[in-house]
PDB file of C-alpha atoms in Angstrom:
ATOM      1  CA  UNK I   7      -0.660  -5.405  12.430  1.00  0.00           C
ATOM      2  CA  UNK I   8       0.263  -8.978  13.406  1.00  0.00           C
ATOM      3  CA  UNK I   9       2.876  -9.456  10.692  1.00  0.00           C
ATOM      4  CA  UNK I  10       6.441  -9.047  11.974  1.00  0.00           C
ATOM      5  CA  UNK I  11       9.820  -9.224  10.330  1.00  0.00           C
ATOM      6  CA  UNK I  12      11.510 -12.605  10.105  1.00  0.00           C
ATOM      7  CA  UNK I  13      14.635 -11.901  12.126  1.00  0.00           C
ATOM      8  CA  UNK I  14      15.598 -14.346  14.859  1.00  0.00           C
ATOM      9  CA  UNK I  15      14.577 -13.362  18.393  1.00  0.00           C
ATOM     10  CA  UNK I  16      17.513 -13.749  20.760  1.00  0.00           C
ATOM     11  CA  UNK I  17      16.461 -14.377  24.360  1.00  0.00           C
ATOM     12  CA  UNK I  18      18.573 -15.413  27.302  1.00  0.00           C
ATOM     13  CA  UNK I  19      17.843 -17.711  30.218  1.00  0.00           C
ATOM     14  CA  UNK I  20      18.774 -16.899  33.810  1.00  0.00           C
ATOM     15  CA  UNK I  21      21.410 -19.615  33.688  1.00  0.00           C
ATOM     16  CA  UNK I  22      23.059 -18.137  30.589  1.00  0.00           C
ATOM     17  CA  UNK I  23      23.159 -14.645  32.065  1.00  0.00           C
ATOM     18  CA  UNK I  24      24.487 -15.605  35.499  1.00  0.00           C
ATOM     19  CA  UNK I  25      26.833 -18.436  34.607  1.00  0.00           C
ATOM     20  CA  UNK I  26      27.895 -18.053  30.990  1.00  0.00           C
ATOM     21  CA  UNK I  27      27.879 -14.244  30.770  1.00  0.00           C
ATOM     22  CA  UNK I  28      28.859 -13.531  34.382  1.00  0.00           C
ATOM     23  CA  UNK I  29      26.208 -10.880  35.150  1.00  0.00           C
ATOM     24  CA  UNK I  30      25.196 -10.112  38.734  1.00  0.00           C
ATOM     25  CA  UNK I  31      21.663 -10.716  40.039  1.00  0.00           C
ATOM     26  CA  UNK I  32      20.445  -7.146  39.406  1.00  0.00           C
ATOM     27  CA  UNK I  33      21.727  -7.037  35.829  1.00  0.00           C
ATOM     28  CA  UNK I  34      20.295 -10.478  35.141  1.00  0.00           C
ATOM     29  CA  UNK I  35      16.853  -9.483  36.406  1.00  0.00           C
ATOM     30  CA  UNK I  36      16.778  -6.355  34.218  1.00  0.00           C
ATOM     31  CA  UNK I  37      17.428  -8.442  31.112  1.00  0.00           C
ATOM     32  CA  UNK I  38      14.944 -11.159  32.125  1.00  0.00           C
ATOM     33  CA  UNK I  39      12.219  -8.554  32.725  1.00  0.00           C
ATOM     34  CA  UNK I  40      12.822  -6.373  29.707  1.00  0.00           C
ATOM     35  CA  UNK I  41      13.587  -8.964  27.049  1.00  0.00           C
ATOM     36  CA  UNK I  42       9.920  -9.982  27.265  1.00  0.00           C
ATOM     37  CA  UNK I  43       8.863  -6.417  26.533  1.00  0.00           C
ATOM     38  CA  UNK I  44      11.718  -5.336  24.267  1.00  0.00           C
ATOM     39  CA  UNK I  45      12.982  -8.394  22.392  1.00  0.00           C
ATOM     40  CA  UNK I  46      16.285  -7.849  20.658  1.00  0.00           C
ATOM     41  CA  UNK I  47      16.001  -9.063  17.081  1.00  0.00           C
ATOM     42  CA  UNK I  48      19.394 -10.307  15.957  1.00  0.00           C
ATOM     43  CA  UNK I  49      20.314 -11.423  12.449  1.00  0.00           C
ATOM     44  CA  UNK I  50      23.389 -13.654  12.238  1.00  0.00           C
ATOM     45  CA  UNK I  51      24.336 -12.561  15.772  1.00  0.00           C
ATOM     46  CA  UNK I  52      25.347  -9.166  14.370  1.00  0.00           C
ATOM     47  CA  UNK I  53      24.816  -6.811  17.313  1.00  0.00           C
ATOM     48  CA  UNK I  54      25.699  -3.834  15.140  1.00  0.00           C
ATOM     49  CA  UNK I  55      22.646  -4.452  12.937  1.00  0.00           C
ATOM     50  CA  UNK I  56      19.151  -2.950  13.011  1.00  0.00           C
ATOM     51  CA  UNK I  57      17.830  -5.152  15.785  1.00  0.00           C
ATOM     52  CA  UNK I  58      15.467  -2.982  17.862  1.00  0.00           C
ATOM     53  CA  UNK I  59      11.808  -2.730  16.907  1.00  0.00           C
ATOM     54  CA  UNK I  60      10.981   0.977  17.333  1.00  0.00           C
ATOM     55  CA  UNK I  61       7.297   0.242  17.997  1.00  0.00           C
ATOM     56  CA  UNK I  62       8.193  -2.043  20.926  1.00  0.00           C
ATOM     57  CA  UNK I  63      10.483   0.661  22.288  1.00  0.00           C
ATOM     58  CA  UNK I  64       7.780   3.329  21.964  1.00  0.00           C
ATOM     59  CA  UNK I  65       5.311   1.163  23.893  1.00  0.00           C
ATOM     60  CA  UNK I  66       7.805   0.471  26.683  1.00  0.00           C
ATOM     61  CA  UNK I  67       8.577   4.177  26.986  1.00  0.00           C
ATOM     62  CA  UNK I  68       4.893   4.771  27.706  1.00  0.00           C
ATOM     63  CA  UNK I  69       3.751   5.705  24.183  1.00  0.00           C
ATOM     64  CA  UNK I  70       5.053   9.285  24.474  1.00  0.00           C
ATOM     65  CA  UNK I  71       3.881  12.101  22.175  1.00  0.00           C
ATOM     66  CA  UNK I  72       0.709  10.451  20.971  1.00  0.00           C
ATOM     67  CA  UNK I  73       0.694   8.313  17.870  1.00  0.00           C
ATOM     68  CA  UNK I  74       3.657   6.119  17.006  1.00  0.00           C
ATOM     69  CA  UNK I  75       4.153   7.863  13.639  1.00  0.00           C
ATOM     70  CA  UNK I  76       4.345  11.274  15.333  1.00  0.00           C
ATOM     71  CA  UNK I  77       6.871  10.003  17.870  1.00  0.00           C
ATOM     72  CA  UNK I  78       9.059   8.466  15.158  1.00  0.00           C
ATOM     73  CA  UNK I  79       9.025  11.726  13.219  1.00  0.00           C
ATOM     74  CA  UNK I  80       9.959  13.819  16.262  1.00  0.00           C
ATOM     75  CA  UNK I  81      12.573  11.520  17.792  1.00  0.00           C
ATOM     76  CA  UNK I  82      14.083   9.655  14.841  1.00  0.00           C
ATOM     77  CA  UNK I  83      13.454  10.706  11.254  1.00  0.00           C
ATOM     78  CA  UNK I  84      13.575  14.517  11.612  1.00  0.00           C
ATOM     79  CA  UNK I  85      15.517  14.956  14.866  1.00  0.00           C
ATOM     80  CA  UNK I  86      18.418  17.349  14.315  1.00  0.00           C
ATOM     81  CA  UNK I  87      21.622  18.218  16.098  1.00  0.00           C
ATOM     82  CA  UNK I  88      22.387  21.715  17.358  1.00  0.00           C
ATOM     83  CA  UNK I  89      24.276  22.222  14.111  1.00  0.00           C
ATOM     84  CA  UNK I  90      21.163  21.552  12.070  1.00  0.00           C
ATOM     85  CA  UNK I  91      22.103  18.155  10.621  1.00  0.00           C
ATOM     86  CA  UNK I  92      19.980  15.045  11.055  1.00  0.00           C
ATOM     87  CA  UNK I  93      20.855  13.206  14.249  1.00  0.00           C
ATOM     88  CA  UNK I  94      19.878   9.791  12.872  1.00  0.00           C
ATOM     89  CA  UNK I  95      20.522   8.726   9.296  1.00  0.00           C
ATOM     90  CA  UNK I  96      18.416   6.148   7.476  1.00  0.00           C
ATOM     91  CA  UNK I  97      20.264   2.906   6.642  1.00  0.00           C
ATOM     92  CA  UNK I  98      22.919   3.868   9.175  1.00  0.00           C
ATOM     93  CA  UNK I  99      20.989   4.361  12.427  1.00  0.00           C
ATOM     94  CA  UNK I 100      17.602   2.990  11.375  1.00  0.00           C
ATOM     95  CA  UNK I 101      15.860   1.225   8.513  1.00  0.00           C
ATOM     96  CA  UNK I 102      12.248   1.187   7.409  1.00  0.00           C
ATOM     97  CA  UNK I 103      10.286  -1.883   6.337  1.00  0.00           C
ATOM     98  CA  UNK I 104       6.999  -1.568   4.494  1.00  0.00           C
ATOM     99  CA  UNK I 105       4.340  -3.971   5.766  1.00  0.00           C
ATOM    100  CA  UNK I 106       0.875  -4.761   4.477  1.00  0.00           C
ATOM    101  CA  UNK I 107      -1.882  -4.863   7.119  1.00  0.00           C
ATOM    102  CA  UNK I 108      -5.514  -5.799   6.815  1.00  0.00           C
ATOM    103  CA  UNK I 109      -8.085  -3.078   7.394  1.00  0.00           C
ATOM    104  CA  UNK I 110     -10.585  -4.373   9.946  1.00  0.00           C
ATOM    105  CA  UNK I 111     -14.060  -5.315   8.641  1.00  0.00           C
ATOM    106  CA  UNK I 112     -13.270  -4.216   5.080  1.00  0.00           C
ATOM    107  CA  UNK I 113     -11.261  -7.015   3.520  1.00  0.00           C
ATOM    108  CA  UNK I 114      -8.854  -4.386   2.237  1.00  0.00           C
ATOM    109  CA  UNK I 115      -5.206  -3.746   3.020  1.00  0.00           C
ATOM    110  CA  UNK I 116      -2.981  -0.758   3.637  1.00  0.00           C
ATOM    111  CA  UNK I 117       0.786  -0.238   3.627  1.00  0.00           C
ATOM    112  CA  UNK I 118       2.587   1.238   6.588  1.00  0.00           C
ATOM    113  CA  UNK I 119       6.190   1.575   7.737  1.00  0.00           C
ATOM    114  CA  UNK I 120       7.864  -0.203  10.634  1.00  0.00           C
ATOM    115  CA  UNK I 121      11.185   1.088  11.942  1.00  0.00           C
ATOM    116  CA  UNK I 122      14.152  -0.919  13.192  1.00  0.00           C
ATOM    117  CA  UNK I 123      16.988   0.763  15.072  1.00  0.00           C
ATOM    118  CA  UNK I 124      20.574  -0.009  15.920  1.00  0.00           C
ATOM    119  CA  UNK I 125      21.260  -0.507  19.613  1.00  0.00           C
ATOM    120  CA  UNK I 126      23.117   2.823  19.772  1.00  0.00           C
ATOM    121  CA  UNK I 127      20.166   4.617  18.185  1.00  0.00           C
ATOM    122  CA  UNK I 128      17.756   2.957  20.642  1.00  0.00           C
ATOM    123  CA  UNK I 129      19.956   3.974  23.599  1.00  0.00           C
ATOM    124  CA  UNK I 130      19.989   7.604  22.452  1.00  0.00           C
ATOM    125  CA  UNK I 131      16.251   7.712  21.798  1.00  0.00           C
ATOM    126  CA  UNK I 132      15.578   6.234  25.252  1.00  0.00           C
ATOM    127  CA  UNK I 133      17.644   8.919  26.957  1.00  0.00           C
ATOM    128  CA  UNK I 134      15.839  11.678  25.019  1.00  0.00           C
ATOM    129  CA  UNK I 135      12.656  10.920  26.955  1.00  0.00           C
ATOM    130  CA  UNK I 136      14.416  11.994  30.175  1.00  0.00           C
ATOM    131  CA  UNK I 137      12.266   9.642  32.263  1.00  0.00           C
ATOM    132  CA  UNK I 138      12.922   6.714  34.575  1.00  0.00           C
ATOM    133  CA  UNK I 139      11.568   4.384  31.892  1.00  0.00           C
ATOM    134  CA  UNK I 140      13.929   5.893  29.358  1.00  0.00           C
ATOM    135  CA  UNK I 141      16.963   5.473  31.617  1.00  0.00           C
ATOM    136  CA  UNK I 142      16.011   1.874  32.406  1.00  0.00           C
ATOM    137  CA  UNK I 143      15.504   1.060  28.726  1.00  0.00           C
ATOM    138  CA  UNK I 144      18.945   2.440  27.941  1.00  0.00           C
ATOM    139  CA  UNK I 145      20.510   0.344  30.703  1.00  0.00           C
ATOM    140  CA  UNK I 146      18.750  -2.726  29.318  1.00  0.00           C
ATOM    141  CA  UNK I 147      20.165  -2.097  25.843  1.00  0.00           C
ATOM    142  CA  UNK I 148      23.674  -1.667  27.247  1.00  0.00           C
ATOM    143  CA  UNK I 149      23.389  -4.955  29.143  1.00  0.00           C
ATOM    144  CA  UNK I 150      21.776  -6.797  26.241  1.00  0.00           C
ATOM    145  CA  UNK I 151      24.508  -5.718  23.853  1.00  0.00           C
ATOM    146  CA  UNK I 152      27.087  -7.018  26.303  1.00  0.00           C
ATOM    147  CA  UNK I 153      25.126 -10.268  26.758  1.00  0.00           C
ATOM    148  CA  UNK I 154      25.026 -10.968  23.022  1.00  0.00           C
ATOM    149  CA  UNK I 155      28.772 -10.399  22.703  1.00  0.00           C
ATOM    150  CA  UNK I 156      29.577 -12.535  25.751  1.00  0.00           C
ATOM    151  CA  UNK I 157      27.309 -15.302  24.473  1.00  0.00           C
ATOM    152  CA  UNK I 158      29.142 -15.322  21.132  1.00  0.00           C
ATOM    153  CA  UNK I 159      32.469 -15.556  22.981  1.00  0.00           C
ATOM    154  CA  UNK I 160      31.115 -18.432  25.072  1.00  0.00           C
ATOM    155  CA  UNK I 161      29.860 -20.385  22.048  1.00  0.00           C
ATOM    156  CA  UNK I 162      33.210 -19.954  20.278  1.00  0.00           C
ATOM    157  CA  UNK I 163      34.896 -21.740  23.214  1.00  0.00           C
ATOM    158  CA  UNK I 164      32.164 -24.257  24.100  1.00  0.00           C
ATOM    159  CA  UNK I 165      31.966 -25.997  20.713  1.00  0.00           C
ATOM    160  CA  UNK I 166      35.674 -26.878  20.460  1.00  0.00           C
ATOM    161  CA  UNK I 167      35.572 -27.939  24.131  1.00  0.00           C
ATOM    162  CA  UNK I 168      32.937 -30.562  23.280  1.00  0.00           C
ATOM    163  CA  UNK I 169      34.935 -31.749  20.275  1.00  0.00           C
ATOM    164  CA  UNK I 170      38.109 -31.748  22.360  1.00  0.00           C
ATOM    165  CA  UNK I 171      36.456 -33.963  24.950  1.00  0.00           C
ATOM    166  CA  UNK I 172      35.711 -36.549  22.265  1.00  0.00           C
ATOM    167  CA  UNK I 173      39.357 -36.425  21.180  1.00  0.00           C
ATOM    168  CA  UNK I 174      40.455 -36.885  24.801  1.00  0.00           C
ATOM    169  CA  UNK I 175      38.157 -39.908  25.180  1.00  0.00           C
ATOM    170  CA  UNK I 176      39.770 -41.449  22.100  1.00  0.00           C
ATOM    171  CA  UNK I 177      43.269 -40.749  23.461  1.00  0.00           C
ATOM    172  CA  UNK I 178      42.336 -42.270  26.826  1.00  0.00           C
ATOM    173  CA  UNK I 179      40.899 -45.364  25.137  1.00  0.00           C
ATOM    174  CA  UNK I 180      44.094 -45.864  23.115  1.00  0.00           C
ATOM    175  CA  UNK I 181      46.194 -45.320  26.255  1.00  0.00           C
ATOM    176  CA  UNK I 182      44.232 -47.979  28.156  1.00  0.00           C
ATOM    177  CA  UNK I 183      44.642 -50.464  25.311  1.00  0.00           C
ATOM    178  CA  UNK I 184      48.392 -49.892  25.259  1.00  0.00           C
ATOM    179  CA  UNK I 185      48.905 -50.005  29.015  1.00  0.00           C
ATOM    180  CA  UNK I 186      46.366 -52.524  30.385  1.00  0.00           C
ATOM    181  CA  UNK I 187      45.011 -54.144  27.219  1.00  0.00           C
ATOM    182  CA  UNK I 188      41.409 -53.045  27.661  1.00  0.00           C
ATOM    183  CA  UNK I 189      39.219 -50.258  26.412  1.00  0.00           C
ATOM    184  CA  UNK I 190      38.377 -47.290  28.611  1.00  0.00           C
ATOM    185  CA  UNK I 191      34.879 -47.459  30.081  1.00  0.00           C
ATOM    186  CA  UNK I 192      32.376 -44.885  31.341  1.00  0.00           C
ATOM    187  CA  UNK I 193      34.014 -44.792  34.769  1.00  0.00           C
ATOM    188  CA  UNK I 194      37.383 -43.993  33.198  1.00  0.00           C
ATOM    189  CA  UNK I 195      35.885 -41.176  31.111  1.00  0.00           C
ATOM    190  CA  UNK I 196      34.016 -39.673  34.081  1.00  0.00           C
ATOM    191  CA  UNK I 197      37.051 -39.903  36.347  1.00  0.00           C
ATOM    192  CA  UNK I 198      39.267 -38.225  33.751  1.00  0.00           C
ATOM    193  CA  UNK I 199      36.744 -35.419  33.152  1.00  0.00           C
ATOM    194  CA  UNK I 200      36.284 -34.857  36.884  1.00  0.00           C
ATOM    195  CA  UNK I 201      40.029 -34.733  37.422  1.00  0.00           C
ATOM    196  CA  UNK I 202      40.241 -31.897  34.899  1.00  0.00           C
ATOM    197  CA  UNK I 203      37.294 -30.193  36.626  1.00  0.00           C
ATOM    198  CA  UNK I 204      39.174 -30.316  39.934  1.00  0.00           C
ATOM    199  CA  UNK I 205      42.423 -29.044  38.420  1.00  0.00           C
ATOM    200  CA  UNK I 206      40.604 -26.138  36.726  1.00  0.00           C
ATOM    201  CA  UNK I 207      38.059 -25.188  39.407  1.00  0.00           C
ATOM    202  CA  UNK I 208      38.961 -27.108  42.557  1.00  0.00           C
ATOM    203  CA  UNK I 209      35.737 -29.126  42.452  1.00  0.00           C
ATOM    204  CA  UNK I 210      34.184 -32.179  40.854  1.00  0.00           C
ATOM    205  CA  UNK I 211      31.178 -31.863  38.558  1.00  0.00           C
ATOM    206  CA  UNK I 212      28.573 -32.498  41.267  1.00  0.00           C
ATOM    207  CA  UNK I 213      30.020 -29.792  43.516  1.00  0.00           C
ATOM    208  CA  UNK I 214      30.278 -27.342  40.617  1.00  0.00           C
ATOM    209  CA  UNK I 215      26.585 -27.870  39.852  1.00  0.00           C
ATOM    210  CA  UNK I 216      25.651 -27.127  43.455  1.00  0.00           C
ATOM    211  CA  UNK I 217      27.704 -23.904  43.417  1.00  0.00           C
ATOM    212  CA  UNK I 218      26.271 -22.544  40.174  1.00  0.00           C
ATOM    213  CA  UNK I 219      22.734 -23.877  40.632  1.00  0.00           C
ATOM    214  CA  UNK I 220      22.868 -26.181  37.618  1.00  0.00           C
ATOM    215  CA  UNK I 221      19.746 -28.377  37.499  1.00  0.00           C
ATOM    216  CA  UNK I 222      20.985 -30.873  34.900  1.00  0.00           C
ATOM    217  CA  UNK I 223      24.166 -32.868  34.368  1.00  0.00           C
ATOM    218  CA  UNK I 224      25.695 -30.675  31.663  1.00  0.00           C
ATOM    219  CA  UNK I 225      28.081 -29.042  34.111  1.00  0.00           C
ATOM    220  CA  UNK I 226      30.258 -27.127  31.678  1.00  0.00           C
ATOM    221  CA  UNK I 227      27.267 -25.330  30.159  1.00  0.00           C
ATOM    222  CA  UNK I 228      27.086 -23.508  33.496  1.00  0.00           C
ATOM    223  CA  UNK I 229      30.692 -22.307  33.422  1.00  0.00           C
ATOM    224  CA  UNK I 230      31.870 -19.030  31.943  1.00  0.00           C
ATOM    225  CA  UNK I 231      33.796 -18.848  28.670  1.00  0.00           C
ATOM    226  CA  UNK I 232      36.947 -18.311  30.750  1.00  0.00           C
ATOM    227  CA  UNK I 233      36.624 -21.597  32.630  1.00  0.00           C
ATOM    228  CA  UNK I 234      35.634 -23.474  29.483  1.00  0.00           C
ATOM    229  CA  UNK I 235      38.826 -22.096  27.945  1.00  0.00           C
ATOM    230  CA  UNK I 236      40.808 -23.449  30.915  1.00  0.00           C
ATOM    231  CA  UNK I 237      39.252 -26.878  30.433  1.00  0.00           C
ATOM    232  CA  UNK I 238      39.883 -26.806  26.691  1.00  0.00           C
ATOM    233  CA  UNK I 239      43.598 -26.222  27.303  1.00  0.00           C
ATOM    234  CA  UNK I 240      43.739 -28.983  29.942  1.00  0.00           C
ATOM    235  CA  UNK I 241      42.099 -31.418  27.525  1.00  0.00           C
ATOM    236  CA  UNK I 242      44.669 -30.572  24.842  1.00  0.00           C
ATOM    237  CA  UNK I 243      47.547 -31.076  27.274  1.00  0.00           C
ATOM    238  CA  UNK I 244      46.051 -34.296  28.619  1.00  0.00           C
ATOM    239  CA  UNK I 245      45.918 -35.757  25.106  1.00  0.00           C
ATOM    240  CA  UNK I 246      49.659 -35.046  24.779  1.00  0.00           C
ATOM    241  CA  UNK I 247      50.454 -36.626  28.157  1.00  0.00           C
ATOM    242  CA  UNK I 248      48.323 -39.679  27.361  1.00  0.00           C
ATOM    243  CA  UNK I 249      50.308 -40.086  24.155  1.00  0.00           C
ATOM    244  CA  UNK I 250      53.472 -40.061  26.266  1.00  0.00           C
ATOM    245  CA  UNK I 251      52.098 -42.998  28.309  1.00  0.00           C
ATOM    246  CA  UNK I 252      52.271 -41.018  31.545  1.00  0.00           C
ATOM    247  CA  UNK I 253      50.423 -42.714  34.416  1.00  0.00           C
ATOM    248  CA  UNK I 254      47.432 -41.035  35.998  1.00  0.00           C
ATOM    249  CA  UNK I 255      49.339 -39.451  38.884  1.00  0.00           C
ATOM    250  CA  UNK I 256      52.088 -38.042  36.675  1.00  0.00           C
ATOM    251  CA  UNK I 257      49.521 -36.727  34.178  1.00  0.00           C
ATOM    252  CA  UNK I 258      47.429 -34.981  36.791  1.00  0.00           C
ATOM    253  CA  UNK I 259      50.485 -33.570  38.520  1.00  0.00           C
ATOM    254  CA  UNK I 260      51.758 -32.190  35.206  1.00  0.00           C
ATOM    255  CA  UNK I 261      48.323 -30.796  34.378  1.00  0.00           C
ATOM    256  CA  UNK I 262      48.138 -29.054  37.770  1.00  0.00           C
ATOM    257  CA  UNK I 263      51.589 -27.524  37.285  1.00  0.00           C
ATOM    258  CA  UNK I 264      50.743 -26.497  33.720  1.00  0.00           C
ATOM    259  CA  UNK I 265      47.489 -24.894  34.846  1.00  0.00           C
ATOM    260  CA  UNK I 266      49.234 -22.878  37.557  1.00  0.00           C
ATOM    261  CA  UNK I 267      51.803 -21.629  35.021  1.00  0.00           C
ATOM    262  CA  UNK I 268      49.333 -20.868  32.211  1.00  0.00           C
ATOM    263  CA  UNK I 269      46.601 -19.331  34.387  1.00  0.00           C
ATOM    264  CA  UNK I 270      48.236 -17.813  37.496  1.00  0.00           C
ATOM    265  CA  UNK I 271      45.395 -15.299  37.879  1.00  0.00           C
ATOM    266  CA  UNK I 272      42.534 -17.798  37.707  1.00  0.00           C
ATOM    267  CA  UNK I 273      39.705 -16.798  40.049  1.00  0.00           C
ATOM    268  CA  UNK I 274      37.193 -19.096  41.805  1.00  0.00           C
ATOM    269  CA  UNK I 275      34.015 -20.060  39.942  1.00  0.00           C
ATOM    270  CA  UNK I 276      32.095 -18.057  42.564  1.00  0.00           C
ATOM    271  CA  UNK I 277      33.244 -15.146  44.720  1.00  0.00           C
ATOM    272  CA  UNK I 278      32.409 -16.870  48.010  1.00  0.00           C
ATOM    273  CA  UNK I 279      34.463 -20.009  47.315  1.00  0.00           C
ATOM    274  CA  UNK I 280      37.267 -20.598  49.830  1.00  0.00           C
ATOM    275  CA  UNK I 281      40.649 -20.572  48.058  1.00  0.00           C
ATOM    276  CA  UNK I 282      42.091 -22.896  50.680  1.00  0.00           C
ATOM    277  CA  UNK I 283      39.436 -25.474  49.898  1.00  0.00           C
ATOM    278  CA  UNK I 284      40.330 -25.315  46.206  1.00  0.00           C
ATOM    279  CA  UNK I 285      44.000 -25.967  47.017  1.00  0.00           C
ATOM    280  CA  UNK I 286      43.035 -28.762  49.408  1.00  0.00           C
ATOM    281  CA  UNK I 287      40.830 -30.495  46.809  1.00  0.00           C
ATOM    282  CA  UNK I 288      43.542 -30.366  44.147  1.00  0.00           C
ATOM    283  CA  UNK I 289      46.091 -31.871  46.526  1.00  0.00           C
ATOM    284  CA  UNK I 290      43.535 -34.472  47.624  1.00  0.00           C
ATOM    285  CA  UNK I 291      43.039 -35.575  44.023  1.00  0.00           C
ATOM    286  CA  UNK I 292      46.758 -36.125  43.571  1.00  0.00           C
ATOM    287  CA  UNK I 293      47.093 -38.007  46.869  1.00  0.00           C
ATOM    288  CA  UNK I 294      44.166 -40.292  46.037  1.00  0.00           C
ATOM    289  CA  UNK I 295      45.577 -41.169  42.640  1.00  0.00           C
ATOM    290  CA  UNK I 296      49.060 -41.653  44.060  1.00  0.00           C
ATOM    291  CA  UNK I 297      47.673 -44.062  46.666  1.00  0.00           C
ATOM    292  CA  UNK I 298      45.769 -46.079  44.053  1.00  0.00           C
ATOM    293  CA  UNK I 299      48.881 -46.444  41.928  1.00  0.00           C
ATOM    294  CA  UNK I 300      50.873 -47.516  44.995  1.00  0.00           C
ATOM    295  CA  UNK I 301      48.334 -50.226  45.819  1.00  0.00           C
ATOM    296  CA  UNK I 302      48.325 -51.528  42.264  1.00  0.00           C
ATOM    297  CA  UNK I 303      52.128 -51.660  42.240  1.00  0.00           C
TER     298      UNK I 303
END
């Protein structure tokens, strides 16, 4: 039957899994491979919902125990615990959806049931097969559940970060009008954003993109929720310091000190990044700005 339910299919890109969710290469590859075969169907990003198509799972497990209906009966609808109670309960662990399918070459139709499982139910069913495929399917579900949750966390931070950047641009523009009687331009905005990038990560946008393998210019889409949270806080503080008419050197110096106090356990954006280089780049930023202010004075 070609008709499927109308839930949204949630798929992840390699970039999302590695950069936004923080998975390693092996975990990322498992999700990339299996989400094509076992799409997670998520409604309203509710990972506790009935989001696994049992028929897709059955196929990936190698179509065990003959017909799909027989497998469902054995493993899901009538499976009992050692105590004799049902292991899976309808509307708690699985739901059924009646679908109408055309009967080939007859013009007629027939009704049949499709089953949708919670992630926990799908993990348990996978392990019941006691096969390599079953174990791998379970691992995929564990990772996918984590990916959905991490993605939600990332989106919760990323949206206010974008809005906060607009607010910081406005604050910078007003600061420039007060101090030098001109509006801020694109160079001013880019310089300010890159300064915050350096204070948070130790690197400017272009270097960050090379580290994380970002192929476009939306650098912060390639950072984890943690680093986007760092940048959000720096933007908020920078708006305050701009309102205090602090010059660029004093602002950046205060932002660096604030960052070190607020996030003393901040880790590099990648494991192989040299800590000493991060420190050097932050100090270099401050020295460059200090020198520019000295020349202007």
